[in-house]
Short mmCIF file of C-alpha atoms in Angstrom, two decimals:
data_model
loop_
_atom_site.label_atom_id
_atom_site.label_comp_id
_atom_site.label_asym_id
_atom_site.label_seq_id
_atom_site.Cartn_x
_atom_site.Cartn_y
_atom_site.Cartn_z
CA MET A 13 11.34 61.93 2.85
CA LYS A 14 8.22 62.44 0.43
CA TYR A 15 10.44 63.00 -2.34
CA PHE A 16 12.34 60.03 -1.94
CA LEU A 17 8.90 57.38 -1.24
CA LYS A 18 7.43 59.21 -4.81
CA PHE A 19 10.76 58.17 -6.96
CA ILE A 20 10.11 54.83 -5.51
CA LEU A 21 6.66 54.81 -6.55
CA VAL A 22 7.41 56.35 -10.18
CA THR A 23 10.75 53.77 -10.90
CA GLY A 24 8.93 50.70 -9.31
CA LEU A 25 12.03 50.26 -7.10
CA CYS A 26 10.19 48.44 -4.66
CA PHE A 27 11.01 48.34 -0.55
CA HIS A 28 11.98 44.79 -1.08
CA ALA A 29 14.90 45.07 -3.82
CA LEU A 30 16.21 48.18 -1.60
CA ALA A 31 16.06 45.98 1.38
CA GLN A 32 17.93 43.03 -0.07
CA SER A 33 20.82 45.54 -1.14
CA GLN A 34 21.54 46.26 2.88
CA ASN A 35 21.37 42.10 3.25
CA ASN A 36 25.15 41.42 4.43
CA SER A 37 24.31 37.70 3.33
CA ASP A 38 24.57 39.13 -0.10
CA ILE A 39 27.72 41.16 0.04
CA SER A 40 30.34 38.86 -2.43
CA LYS A 41 33.07 37.10 -0.58
CA VAL A 42 35.39 37.69 -3.51
CA TRP A 43 35.24 41.14 -4.53
CA VAL A 44 33.87 44.51 -2.78
CA ALA A 45 34.78 47.93 -4.65
CA ASP A 46 33.58 50.14 -1.32
CA GLN A 47 36.65 50.26 0.74
CA GLY A 48 34.31 51.29 3.97
CA ASN A 49 36.69 54.65 4.41
CA GLY A 50 35.42 56.65 2.06
CA THR A 51 37.07 55.52 -1.02
CA TYR A 52 36.49 52.73 -3.72
CA GLN A 53 38.86 50.48 -5.69
CA ASN A 54 38.31 49.78 -9.06
CA PRO A 55 37.04 47.89 -11.03
CA VAL A 56 33.45 48.49 -9.54
CA ILE A 57 32.33 45.77 -10.60
CA TYR A 58 34.44 42.62 -11.22
CA ALA A 59 32.42 41.19 -13.86
CA ASP A 60 31.88 41.18 -17.12
CA TYR A 61 29.40 43.59 -17.93
CA SER A 62 30.66 45.08 -21.28
CA ASP A 63 29.83 48.11 -22.93
CA PRO A 64 28.23 49.74 -20.16
CA ASP A 65 25.59 52.64 -20.56
CA ALA A 66 24.31 54.37 -17.42
CA ILE A 67 22.02 57.27 -16.22
CA ARG A 68 21.03 59.06 -13.18
CA VAL A 69 17.07 59.62 -12.18
CA GLY A 70 16.64 61.78 -9.54
CA ASN A 71 18.85 59.90 -6.60
CA ASP A 72 19.25 56.41 -8.39
CA PHE A 73 21.86 55.20 -10.97
CA TYR A 74 20.95 52.45 -13.49
CA LEU A 75 23.69 50.52 -15.60
CA ILE A 76 22.84 48.24 -18.56
CA ALA A 77 25.28 46.32 -20.37
CA SER A 78 25.75 43.84 -24.04
CA SER A 79 24.15 40.42 -23.13
CA PHE A 80 24.84 39.09 -26.72
CA ASP A 81 23.01 35.50 -26.98
CA ALA A 82 22.80 34.79 -23.23
CA VAL A 83 19.31 34.91 -21.91
CA PRO A 84 17.69 36.41 -20.03
CA GLY A 85 19.24 39.72 -21.67
CA LEU A 86 20.07 43.03 -21.13
CA PRO A 87 20.82 42.91 -17.38
CA ILE A 88 20.05 45.88 -15.46
CA LEU A 89 21.85 47.47 -12.04
CA HIS A 90 21.33 49.24 -9.55
CA SER A 91 22.99 52.14 -7.28
CA LYS A 92 22.89 55.05 -4.95
CA ASP A 93 26.64 55.86 -5.40
CA LEU A 94 28.07 54.84 -8.46
CA VAL A 95 30.44 52.64 -6.23
CA ASN A 96 28.00 49.77 -4.80
CA TRP A 97 25.73 48.11 -7.23
CA LYS A 98 23.41 45.17 -7.29
CA ILE A 99 21.45 43.72 -10.65
CA ILE A 100 17.62 44.21 -10.00
CA GLY A 101 16.22 42.19 -13.17
CA HIS A 102 16.69 42.16 -17.16
CA ALA A 103 14.69 44.16 -19.92
CA LEU A 104 14.87 41.31 -22.47
CA LYS A 105 13.05 38.01 -21.32
CA ARG A 106 13.91 36.34 -24.64
CA GLN A 107 15.53 37.37 -27.33
CA PRO A 108 13.53 38.04 -30.96
CA PRO A 109 13.52 36.45 -33.50
CA PHE A 110 12.71 33.69 -30.97
CA ASP A 111 13.13 30.44 -33.34
CA HIS A 112 16.30 32.02 -34.33
CA PHE A 113 17.84 32.05 -31.01
CA GLU A 114 16.60 28.86 -29.64
CA LYS A 115 19.90 27.62 -30.86
CA THR A 116 23.42 28.90 -29.37
CA GLN A 117 24.26 32.30 -31.04
CA HIS A 118 27.69 32.85 -29.97
CA GLY A 119 28.69 36.77 -30.28
CA ASN A 120 25.19 37.48 -31.63
CA GLY A 121 22.32 39.15 -30.25
CA VAL A 122 22.82 42.06 -28.07
CA TRP A 123 25.68 44.17 -28.63
CA ALA A 124 26.28 47.52 -27.07
CA PRO A 125 22.93 49.05 -25.98
CA SER A 126 21.95 52.58 -24.37
CA ILE A 127 19.56 53.54 -21.72
CA ARG A 128 17.82 56.81 -21.50
CA TYR A 129 15.04 58.31 -19.06
CA ARG A 130 12.39 60.60 -20.77
CA ASN A 131 9.04 61.29 -19.79
CA GLY A 132 8.45 59.10 -17.26
CA GLU A 133 9.79 56.08 -19.02
CA PHE A 134 12.95 54.30 -19.73
CA TYR A 135 13.85 53.84 -23.07
CA ILE A 136 16.45 50.79 -23.82
CA TYR A 137 17.72 50.60 -27.47
CA TYR A 138 19.77 47.91 -28.39
CA PRO A 139 21.70 46.50 -31.43
CA ASP A 140 21.22 43.04 -32.85
CA PRO A 141 24.03 43.16 -36.09
CA ASP A 142 22.05 40.85 -38.06
CA PHE A 143 18.85 42.35 -37.78
CA GLY A 144 18.82 46.03 -36.60
CA ILE A 145 18.37 48.31 -33.86
CA TYR A 146 15.85 47.62 -31.35
CA LEU A 147 13.74 49.40 -28.64
CA THR A 148 12.05 48.40 -25.56
CA LYS A 149 10.70 50.41 -23.15
CA ALA A 150 9.15 50.53 -19.32
CA LYS A 151 7.74 53.24 -17.17
CA ASN A 152 9.23 51.09 -13.56
CA ILE A 153 12.55 50.05 -14.25
CA THR A 154 12.33 46.36 -12.44
CA GLY A 155 8.82 46.00 -14.32
CA GLU A 156 7.66 44.90 -17.84
CA TRP A 157 9.73 45.94 -20.58
CA SER A 158 7.84 46.29 -24.19
CA ALA A 159 8.21 44.22 -27.06
CA PRO A 160 11.31 44.80 -28.87
CA LYS A 161 10.11 47.30 -31.57
CA LEU A 162 12.55 47.15 -34.57
CA VAL A 163 13.62 51.02 -34.69
CA ALA A 164 15.75 50.69 -37.80
CA ALA A 165 16.32 47.37 -39.94
CA GLY A 166 19.44 46.66 -41.77
CA LYS A 167 22.66 44.63 -41.12
CA GLY A 168 26.03 46.00 -39.13
CA LEU A 169 23.69 48.68 -37.84
CA ILE A 170 25.26 49.05 -34.05
CA ASP A 171 25.73 50.63 -30.71
CA PRO A 172 22.94 53.25 -30.66
CA CYS A 173 22.39 55.95 -28.82
CA PRO A 174 18.96 58.23 -28.64
CA PHE A 175 18.96 61.67 -28.31
CA TRP A 176 16.62 64.16 -27.88
CA ASP A 177 17.24 68.22 -28.96
CA GLU A 178 15.82 71.14 -27.10
CA ASP A 179 13.44 71.57 -30.20
CA GLY A 180 12.05 68.25 -29.45
CA LYS A 181 13.29 66.25 -32.33
CA ALA A 182 15.02 62.87 -32.19
CA TYR A 183 18.27 61.11 -33.80
CA LEU A 184 19.92 58.17 -33.05
CA ALA A 185 23.80 57.91 -32.89
CA TYR A 186 25.40 54.36 -34.12
CA ALA A 187 28.02 52.84 -35.58
CA TYR A 188 28.71 50.05 -38.34
CA ALA A 189 30.26 46.40 -37.67
CA GLY A 190 32.15 45.71 -39.93
CA SER A 191 31.38 42.04 -40.43
CA ARG A 192 28.11 42.45 -41.60
CA ALA A 193 28.02 45.88 -43.23
CA GLY A 194 31.54 45.70 -44.89
CA ILE A 195 32.80 49.06 -43.15
CA LYS A 196 33.44 50.13 -39.96
CA SER A 197 35.68 52.81 -38.11
CA VAL A 198 33.13 55.75 -38.89
CA LEU A 199 30.16 57.03 -36.88
CA ALA A 200 26.77 57.98 -38.17
CA ILE A 201 23.43 59.97 -37.39
CA MET A 202 20.15 59.11 -38.31
CA PRO A 203 16.51 60.87 -37.56
CA LEU A 204 13.64 59.76 -35.30
CA THR A 205 10.32 60.35 -35.14
CA ALA A 206 9.73 62.48 -32.12
CA ASP A 207 8.80 59.57 -29.98
CA GLY A 208 11.93 57.85 -30.85
CA THR A 209 10.33 54.85 -32.05
CA LYS A 210 10.84 54.90 -35.75
CA ALA A 211 13.76 56.13 -37.87
CA THR A 212 12.73 58.75 -40.75
CA GLY A 213 15.27 58.82 -42.81
CA THR A 214 19.14 57.17 -43.55
CA GLY A 215 21.92 57.85 -41.48
CA ARG A 216 24.75 60.32 -42.28
CA ILE A 217 28.22 59.75 -41.51
CA VAL A 218 29.41 62.31 -39.32
CA TYR A 219 33.07 61.21 -38.54
CA ASP A 220 35.51 59.12 -40.39
CA GLY A 221 38.13 56.85 -38.04
CA HIS A 222 40.17 55.44 -40.44
CA GLU A 223 43.22 57.62 -40.28
CA SER A 224 43.11 58.40 -36.17
CA ASP A 225 40.39 56.59 -34.60
CA PRO A 226 40.68 52.92 -36.18
CA THR A 227 37.73 51.06 -35.01
CA ILE A 228 35.88 53.71 -33.70
CA GLU A 229 32.42 52.95 -32.41
CA GLY A 230 30.06 52.50 -29.20
CA PRO A 231 29.12 56.38 -29.28
CA LYS A 232 27.07 58.44 -26.32
CA PHE A 233 25.51 61.23 -27.55
CA TYR A 234 24.88 64.63 -25.32
CA LYS A 235 24.89 67.96 -25.22
CA ARG A 236 26.26 70.54 -22.92
CA ASN A 237 26.75 74.07 -23.26
CA GLY A 238 25.36 74.64 -26.71
CA PHE A 239 27.99 71.92 -28.10
CA TYR A 240 26.86 68.34 -29.15
CA TYR A 241 29.38 65.62 -27.79
CA LEU A 242 29.67 61.95 -29.13
CA PHE A 243 32.23 59.86 -26.37
CA ALA A 244 33.24 57.06 -28.46
CA PRO A 245 36.15 54.52 -28.02
CA ALA A 246 38.27 53.51 -30.42
CA GLY A 247 41.48 51.71 -31.31
CA GLY A 248 40.23 48.36 -30.44
CA VAL A 249 38.62 46.29 -27.08
CA SER A 250 41.76 45.86 -25.38
CA THR A 251 44.33 48.52 -26.50
CA GLY A 252 42.00 51.33 -27.26
CA TRP A 253 41.77 55.03 -26.01
CA GLN A 254 38.43 56.94 -24.77
CA LEU A 255 37.76 60.04 -27.58
CA VAL A 256 35.64 62.62 -27.44
CA LEU A 257 34.17 64.20 -30.38
CA ARG A 258 32.29 67.81 -30.40
CA SER A 259 30.29 70.28 -32.87
CA LYS A 260 28.07 73.19 -32.69
CA ASN A 261 26.00 71.67 -35.61
CA ILE A 262 24.60 67.95 -34.63
CA TYR A 263 25.65 66.69 -37.95
CA GLY A 264 29.30 68.36 -37.57
CA PRO A 265 32.08 68.68 -38.61
CA TYR A 266 33.19 67.46 -35.24
CA GLU A 267 36.50 68.25 -33.53
CA ARG A 268 38.25 65.29 -31.89
CA ARG A 269 40.46 64.87 -28.43
CA VAL A 270 41.54 61.55 -26.36
CA VAL A 271 40.32 62.20 -23.23
CA MET A 272 41.43 59.24 -21.21
CA ASP A 273 44.06 56.20 -22.55
CA GLN A 274 45.92 53.76 -20.28
CA GLY A 275 49.06 56.42 -19.83
CA LYS A 276 51.08 54.90 -17.05
CA SER A 277 48.36 52.89 -15.59
CA THR A 278 47.77 49.06 -15.43
CA VAL A 279 44.35 49.59 -17.00
CA ASN A 280 44.57 48.55 -20.89
CA GLY A 281 42.21 49.81 -23.16
CA PRO A 282 40.13 52.02 -20.72
CA HIS A 283 37.11 53.03 -23.09
CA GLN A 284 33.57 52.66 -23.87
CA GLY A 285 31.23 53.89 -21.26
CA ALA A 286 28.55 56.53 -19.99
CA TRP A 287 29.30 59.98 -18.17
CA VAL A 288 27.15 60.54 -15.47
CA ASN A 289 26.90 63.27 -12.77
CA THR A 290 25.70 63.33 -8.86
CA PRO A 291 22.80 65.33 -7.72
CA ALA A 292 25.76 67.61 -5.98
CA GLY A 293 26.95 68.54 -9.84
CA GLU A 294 30.17 66.25 -10.00
CA ASP A 295 31.23 64.26 -13.48
CA TRP A 296 31.85 60.45 -13.52
CA PHE A 297 32.70 58.04 -16.09
CA LEU A 298 31.83 54.00 -16.52
CA HIS A 299 33.75 52.42 -18.77
CA PHE A 300 35.31 48.91 -19.01
CA GLN A 301 38.48 47.21 -19.04
CA ASP A 302 39.14 44.03 -21.43
CA GLN A 303 40.84 41.14 -18.65
CA ASP A 304 40.14 38.49 -21.51
CA ALA A 305 39.17 35.09 -19.71
CA TYR A 306 37.50 37.61 -17.11
CA GLY A 307 35.61 39.51 -19.36
CA ARG A 308 35.01 43.07 -19.68
CA VAL A 309 34.74 44.26 -16.06
CA VAL A 310 33.52 47.93 -14.89
CA HIS A 311 35.36 51.03 -13.78
CA LEU A 312 34.52 53.92 -12.17
CA GLN A 313 36.37 57.60 -12.82
CA PRO A 314 36.10 60.95 -11.92
CA MET A 315 36.05 63.70 -14.46
CA LYS A 316 35.86 66.90 -15.09
CA TRP A 317 35.24 69.79 -17.53
CA THR A 318 38.13 72.19 -18.99
CA ASN A 319 37.11 74.62 -21.93
CA ASN A 320 34.45 72.29 -22.60
CA TRP A 321 36.34 69.61 -23.08
CA PRO A 322 36.37 66.38 -20.55
CA ILE A 323 39.42 64.90 -18.72
CA ILE A 324 38.70 61.48 -17.58
CA GLY A 325 40.68 59.92 -14.84
CA THR A 326 43.54 62.13 -13.65
CA ASP A 327 45.53 63.91 -15.62
CA GLN A 328 49.23 63.07 -14.57
CA ASP A 329 51.55 65.10 -16.88
CA ASN A 330 48.77 67.92 -17.77
CA ASP A 331 48.63 66.92 -21.23
CA GLY A 332 44.82 67.07 -21.10
CA ILE A 333 44.05 63.04 -21.42
CA GLY A 334 43.63 61.57 -18.19
CA GLU A 335 44.68 58.09 -17.04
CA PRO A 336 42.62 55.73 -14.84
CA VAL A 337 42.63 55.75 -11.13
CA MET A 338 42.41 52.25 -9.32
CA ILE A 339 41.54 53.80 -5.70
CA TYR A 340 39.75 57.27 -5.36
CA LYS A 341 37.39 59.00 -3.01
CA LYS A 342 33.88 57.78 -3.53
CA PRO A 343 31.33 60.04 -5.55
CA ASN A 344 29.70 62.46 -3.28
CA VAL A 345 25.66 61.53 -3.13
CA GLY A 346 24.76 63.16 0.10
CA GLN A 347 25.17 60.14 2.12
CA THR A 348 26.82 57.44 2.85
CA TYR A 349 24.89 54.29 1.50
CA PRO A 350 25.46 50.58 2.66
CA MET A 351 28.03 48.09 0.49
CA SER A 352 26.18 46.18 -2.04
CA THR A 353 27.76 44.28 -4.75
CA PRO A 354 25.89 41.65 -7.74
CA VAL A 355 24.36 38.62 -6.43
CA GLU A 356 26.57 35.48 -7.09
CA SER A 357 25.89 32.34 -4.85
CA ASP A 358 22.21 31.03 -4.75
CA GLU A 359 20.77 28.42 -2.21
CA PHE A 360 18.09 27.51 -4.53
CA ASN A 361 15.59 28.52 -1.69
CA ALA A 362 13.34 30.94 -4.17
CA THR A 363 10.68 30.28 -6.58
CA ASP A 364 12.61 32.63 -8.86
CA LEU A 365 16.05 31.88 -10.12
CA GLY A 366 18.87 34.17 -9.43
CA LEU A 367 19.00 37.09 -11.06
CA GLN A 368 22.98 35.92 -11.68
CA TRP A 369 21.60 33.34 -14.19
CA GLN A 370 21.46 33.04 -17.58
CA TRP A 371 21.07 30.57 -20.39
CA GLN A 372 23.20 29.94 -23.62
CA ALA A 373 19.70 30.21 -25.99
CA ASN A 374 15.93 30.82 -25.22
CA PRO A 375 15.21 28.56 -22.72
CA GLN A 376 12.52 25.77 -22.42
CA PRO A 377 10.26 25.45 -19.76
CA THR A 378 11.11 22.09 -19.63
CA TRP A 379 14.55 22.72 -18.47
CA MET A 380 14.50 23.40 -15.06
CA PHE A 381 12.15 23.94 -11.85
CA THR A 382 13.10 25.74 -8.95
CA ASP A 383 11.70 23.54 -6.32
CA ALA A 384 11.36 26.03 -3.23
CA GLY A 385 9.56 23.51 -1.22
CA LYS A 386 12.51 21.49 -1.55
CA GLY A 387 15.15 24.19 -1.72
CA VAL A 388 16.42 22.65 -4.91
CA LEU A 389 17.08 23.61 -8.45
CA LYS A 390 16.08 20.85 -10.62
CA LEU A 391 17.89 20.36 -14.14
CA TYR A 392 16.07 18.30 -16.56
CA THR A 393 18.43 16.42 -18.69
CA ALA A 394 17.50 17.93 -22.52
CA LYS A 395 18.70 16.11 -25.84
CA ILE A 396 21.66 17.90 -27.19
CA PRO A 397 21.17 19.12 -30.59
CA GLU A 398 21.85 16.70 -32.89
CA GLU A 399 24.53 19.07 -34.80
CA ALA A 400 26.20 19.70 -31.57
CA LYS A 401 29.71 18.84 -31.39
CA ASN A 402 30.37 19.60 -27.98
CA LEU A 403 28.91 21.91 -25.26
CA TRP A 404 29.61 25.05 -27.37
CA ASP A 405 26.30 23.95 -29.44
CA VAL A 406 23.72 23.11 -25.71
CA PRO A 407 21.55 25.45 -25.56
CA ASN A 408 20.46 24.26 -21.75
CA LEU A 409 23.78 25.63 -20.14
CA LEU A 410 23.20 28.06 -17.20
CA MET A 411 25.84 29.80 -16.40
CA GLN A 412 27.05 33.39 -14.88
CA LYS A 413 29.84 35.49 -15.30
CA PHE A 414 33.01 35.33 -13.42
CA PRO A 415 32.99 37.30 -10.15
CA ALA A 416 36.36 38.21 -9.73
CA GLU A 417 40.10 37.24 -10.22
CA GLU A 418 40.43 34.81 -7.91
CA PHE A 419 37.40 32.66 -6.17
CA THR A 420 36.00 29.23 -5.67
CA VAL A 421 32.74 27.73 -6.68
CA THR A 422 31.60 24.50 -4.90
CA THR A 423 27.83 22.91 -5.42
CA LYS A 424 26.20 19.75 -4.12
CA VAL A 425 24.09 17.67 -6.53
CA ASN A 426 21.84 14.48 -5.85
CA PHE A 427 21.43 12.87 -9.55
CA LYS A 428 18.60 11.01 -10.60
CA PRO A 429 19.17 9.45 -14.10
CA ASN A 430 16.45 7.62 -15.78
CA PRO A 431 16.90 4.04 -15.20
CA LYS A 432 16.17 3.34 -18.76
CA LEU A 433 18.58 5.19 -20.34
CA GLU A 434 22.66 5.42 -19.88
CA ASN A 435 24.62 8.83 -20.78
CA GLU A 436 22.52 10.64 -18.79
CA GLN A 437 25.13 13.58 -17.23
CA THR A 438 25.16 16.34 -15.32
CA GLY A 439 27.80 18.60 -14.06
CA LEU A 440 29.94 21.80 -13.41
CA VAL A 441 31.32 23.36 -16.44
CA ILE A 442 33.68 26.87 -16.66
CA MET A 443 32.91 27.31 -20.26
CA GLY A 444 34.56 29.48 -22.85
CA ARG A 445 35.99 28.88 -26.58
CA SER A 446 37.55 25.99 -24.93
CA TYR A 447 35.90 24.49 -21.59
CA ALA A 448 36.34 21.91 -18.96
CA LYS A 449 33.51 20.23 -16.60
CA ILE A 450 33.22 17.56 -13.93
CA SER A 451 30.31 15.76 -14.10
CA VAL A 452 27.78 12.59 -13.01
CA LYS A 453 27.37 10.07 -16.01
CA SER A 454 24.96 7.40 -15.89
CA LYS A 455 26.26 3.82 -17.42
CA ASN A 456 24.61 0.79 -17.04
CA ASP A 457 26.02 -0.52 -13.90
CA GLY A 458 26.22 3.00 -11.95
CA LEU A 459 26.93 6.66 -11.79
CA TYR A 460 30.80 7.71 -12.37
CA LEU A 461 32.35 10.94 -11.99
CA MET A 462 34.03 11.95 -15.05
CA PHE A 463 36.09 14.85 -16.03
CA GLY A 464 35.70 16.07 -19.40
CA ILE A 465 38.08 19.09 -21.51
CA CYS A 466 37.56 20.50 -25.02
CA GLN A 467 40.35 22.72 -26.02
CA SER A 468 38.75 24.72 -29.06
CA ALA A 469 35.00 24.33 -28.41
CA ASP A 470 34.47 27.02 -30.89
CA LYS A 471 35.59 24.96 -33.77
CA GLY A 472 34.18 21.96 -33.12
CA LYS A 473 36.64 19.82 -31.98
CA ALA A 474 35.55 16.86 -29.91
CA GLU A 475 35.72 16.67 -26.43
CA SER A 476 37.67 14.37 -23.70
CA GLU A 477 36.29 12.68 -21.30
CA LYS A 478 37.97 10.42 -18.73
CA GLU A 479 36.48 8.21 -15.78
CA ILE A 480 37.58 9.25 -12.53
CA ALA A 481 35.45 7.42 -10.52
CA LYS A 482 32.66 5.16 -9.62
CA LEU A 483 30.09 6.80 -7.01
CA LYS A 484 28.25 5.26 -4.34
CA SER A 485 25.46 7.48 -4.87
CA GLY A 486 24.03 10.17 -7.18
CA GLN A 487 24.66 12.86 -4.32
CA VAL A 488 28.40 14.54 -4.87
CA TYR A 489 29.94 17.62 -4.43
CA MET A 490 31.67 19.56 -7.17
CA LYS A 491 34.41 22.15 -7.08
CA VAL A 492 36.50 24.36 -9.16
CA THR A 493 38.95 26.79 -8.04
CA VAL A 494 39.61 29.68 -10.03
CA ALA A 495 43.24 31.21 -9.37
CA LYS A 496 45.10 34.37 -10.76
CA GLY A 497 45.17 34.16 -14.73
CA ALA A 498 42.13 32.34 -14.74
CA LYS A 499 43.81 28.80 -13.75
CA CYS A 500 41.08 26.46 -13.12
CA GLN A 501 41.61 23.11 -10.51
CA PHE A 502 38.20 20.75 -10.44
CA SER A 503 37.94 18.59 -7.44
CA PHE A 504 34.57 16.47 -6.03
CA SER A 505 33.77 15.12 -2.83
CA GLU A 506 31.44 12.25 -1.90
CA ASP A 507 31.17 13.60 1.98
CA GLY A 508 31.85 17.51 1.33
CA ILE A 509 34.34 17.86 3.48
CA LYS A 510 37.15 15.21 1.60
CA PHE A 511 38.22 16.73 -1.73
CA LYS A 512 40.34 14.98 -4.56
CA HIS A 513 41.73 16.91 -7.46
CA VAL A 514 40.13 15.85 -10.99
CA GLY A 515 42.43 16.66 -14.11
CA ASP A 516 45.31 18.64 -14.64
CA GLU A 517 44.66 22.09 -14.30
CA PHE A 518 42.56 24.10 -17.08
CA GLN A 519 43.18 27.69 -18.59
CA ALA A 520 40.06 29.46 -19.00
CA THR A 521 39.54 31.34 -22.03
CA ALA A 522 37.35 34.06 -22.88
CA GLY A 523 33.73 33.44 -25.05
CA GLN A 524 32.91 35.23 -28.25
CA TRP A 525 33.26 38.77 -27.10
CA ILE A 526 32.62 37.60 -23.52
CA GLY A 527 34.30 36.31 -20.57
CA ALA A 528 34.69 32.78 -19.44
CA LYS A 529 31.53 31.67 -17.09
CA VAL A 530 30.96 29.25 -14.60
CA GLY A 531 27.44 27.09 -14.57
CA LEU A 532 25.31 23.93 -14.67
CA TYR A 533 23.95 21.67 -16.98
CA ALA A 534 22.06 18.67 -17.54
CA ILE A 535 21.95 16.43 -20.97
CA ARG A 536 21.41 13.50 -22.54
CA ASP A 537 22.05 11.80 -26.19
CA THR A 538 18.80 10.22 -27.09
CA GLN A 539 14.95 11.05 -27.18
CA THR A 540 12.78 9.26 -24.58
CA ASN A 541 9.55 9.86 -22.96
CA ASP A 542 11.11 11.35 -19.82
CA ALA A 543 13.91 13.05 -18.02
CA GLY A 544 16.43 12.17 -15.67
CA ILE A 545 16.61 14.84 -12.57
CA ALA A 546 19.74 16.70 -11.06
CA GLU A 547 18.76 18.14 -8.13
CA TYR A 548 21.03 21.01 -6.73
CA ASP A 549 20.95 22.20 -3.34
CA TRP A 550 23.28 25.07 -3.72
CA PHE A 551 25.75 27.20 -5.69
CA ARG A 552 28.40 28.88 -3.50
CA ILE A 553 31.35 31.67 -4.60
CA ASP A 554 33.85 31.87 -1.52
CA LYS A 555 37.30 33.03 -0.98
CA LEU A 556 40.23 31.53 -2.57
CA LYS A 557 41.65 29.30 0.33
#
């Protein structure tokens, strides 16, 4: 117990956060990986935490993921058993350069990051393909993270992972984004200062995957039994395989071996992630599966070593290549921990916005007020950018990831528009390259329920909007049902009991490198001296009925 309490103080994982993880009211109603019988089902996180990296510190596991242009960025999740995960914070409150990310930057920003723990500090390296590789550090995992420091400037440098050798020398493995660097399918290593804060030389290519492993990227750097290992995905996001390279020399030459592919499983493109072990010495691998509109969901695979090569998943035909499991015995971590899932619903009763929420750009303080006294989230209408063609270009969209294959979202709003304005609106949106929304809109003769669809929003296409009904008041319940295949049906109610379908079924689509999202917005098309107010009472995710 003394060791446990000491570790809590070191990591800053406060008792309140642990108590929250045991609150049954926070357990997802739509997806729980823990089967309650000593086994788990994949995905362990049925949400778009793409390009995951993870570490163990003591008895605690931490996972981070790509966040692209979503703010706050660099989400941090915690688990005690690799199956039950809880989001506990973000390492990036605002994304630099700040003025650049005040506008939507779909597909840009934080690509595949890595996390390590060294000398009492957590290190996160993340790439921005347009600026270079950054480092942010913290002594407390849930504390304040340092301002991102540019470790290596340059376009197209992506997917960094640090490594400190036994002699104290530091290195960074990374890849190249062809869209910026003009080359891809290669892995490189560059030397760093001993503290890992600055590159001391240019990188050196250590593996060329053009022939056997096209689109190799995302390296994770380890050492075991005298071998240097690069775990790397190849073959493309939705169709690839997990590769492992090994060498006795840090700069190679590296031998290659495919250690996991789809095999006869239903898990397409299983790759890119992190090797972790338990205090009992078991080896496990966390990786993603691209599920299109649902994003890149997180799987957990058993892992074993044979002749200094890993096999990830289960090797059904004894060919040395594993394939993913869907149901498996939970990791041995010495005891059983309560079920836990990333938070989804929000009653808006706290002064801090729930950790599941992210904006579509660096936020302005005038976009919202978490009015805990009234138990509502107030969204203030913000003027859409002059250059905006549709909501794809609007920064003040407050959204979260899809949490399962099937679910419903219901929210209650009371809209109080500026009486001097027309065309203010607030609503519920399913956002991707195409989007659909249900909204309350102010007109000169009252408030109207509207339904809008925008196909190919990312290509600047105009939104098609139609009037559904004139409302008796600004209070309305809005709902969207997401069925298998990401098929969405919107509905509304004025009494919260009888819901009417709105529009045709909408096919949700992925965004730029991300899955579809669901969320809220409040906008206007003119500049004035005051904003309308949308008071959201709650936002609830539930089972499909």
